[in-house]
Amino acid sequence: ETGVTQSPTHLIKTRGQQVTLRCSSQSGHNTVSWYQQALGQGPQFIFQYYREEENGRGNFPPRFSGLQFPNYSSELNVNALELDDSALYLCASSVGIGSSYEQYFGPGTRLTVT
Amino acid sequence: GESVGLHLPTLSVQEGDNSIINCAYSNSASDYFIWYKQESGKGPQFIIDIRSNMDKRQGQRVTVLLNKTVKHLSLQIAATQPGDSAVYFCADLGGSYIPTFGRGTSLIVHP
């Protein structure tokens, strides 16, 4: 186990609703990255937070937003859910931004939008 | 656009055989690659990495080969075990240390 936890494990939402996913980093890690993994695809980078500030963003619309808290845990918020948002959402924690390859992934939250 | 992709979506092998998983990349400026293993219900797990100044790197039962001329990587797993069954991704980190994942290859190991 990596020490990165995510909640909830599974979630079902209706199109147009809003959702908040949570991630607790591995102890000592101050960087969190979020990824979207559609079925049968590789993870796609959404954004990264370092010391509570957004440090980089992938090709996702503004309705995907995030927060990082002083204890380095993090939230991913998605507004106005669309059917294509159905995916596994992964968070990964690491130490610092130059060493983001040393990422430890959580088990993910499976989001289904109906 | 740039992409990282895999040649075969599924690879089936017998326990004890050697497995070879291939990956092609298109960004000629890519200089750092990682192979990840993702088991069912889990997030990706780091296996081995290689930088562009190397052609080969070995780990425990795994070897990664990098051919920059044809922009191709391979992951070789020796004496494949049932516990190796998973989806394997190659990822290109470019200069930002944010991995760009390929689609993945599902490795199925038959006892």
GROMACS .gro file of C-alpha atoms in nm, chain A residues 23-26 28-32 49-52 67-74 93:
model
   22
   23CYS     CA    1  -0.738   1.262  -0.120
   24SER     CA    2  -0.505   1.221   0.176
   25SER     CA    3  -0.138   1.234   0.085
   26GLN     CA    4   0.132   1.003   0.204
   28GLY     CA    5   0.564   1.394   0.439
   29HIS     CA    6   0.441   1.461   0.085
   30ASN     CA    7   0.355   1.822  -0.002
   31THR     CA    8   0.250   1.780  -0.367
   32VAL     CA    9  -0.071   1.629  -0.496
   49TYR     CA   10  -0.105   2.138  -0.619
   50TYR     CA   11   0.214   2.226  -0.437
   51ARG     CA   12   0.197   2.387  -0.094
   52GLU     CA   13  -0.168   2.485  -0.146
   67LEU     CA   14  -0.792   2.270  -0.332
   68GLN     CA   15  -0.500   2.168  -0.119
   69PHE     CA   16  -0.517   2.215   0.256
   70PRO     CA   17  -0.242   2.300   0.508
   71ASN     CA   18  -0.210   1.931   0.595
   72TYR     CA   19  -0.155   1.869   0.220
   73SER     CA   20  -0.474   1.673   0.175
   74SER     CA   21  -0.663   1.771  -0.137
   93SER     CA   22   0.133   1.248  -0.386
   0.00000   0.00000   0.00000
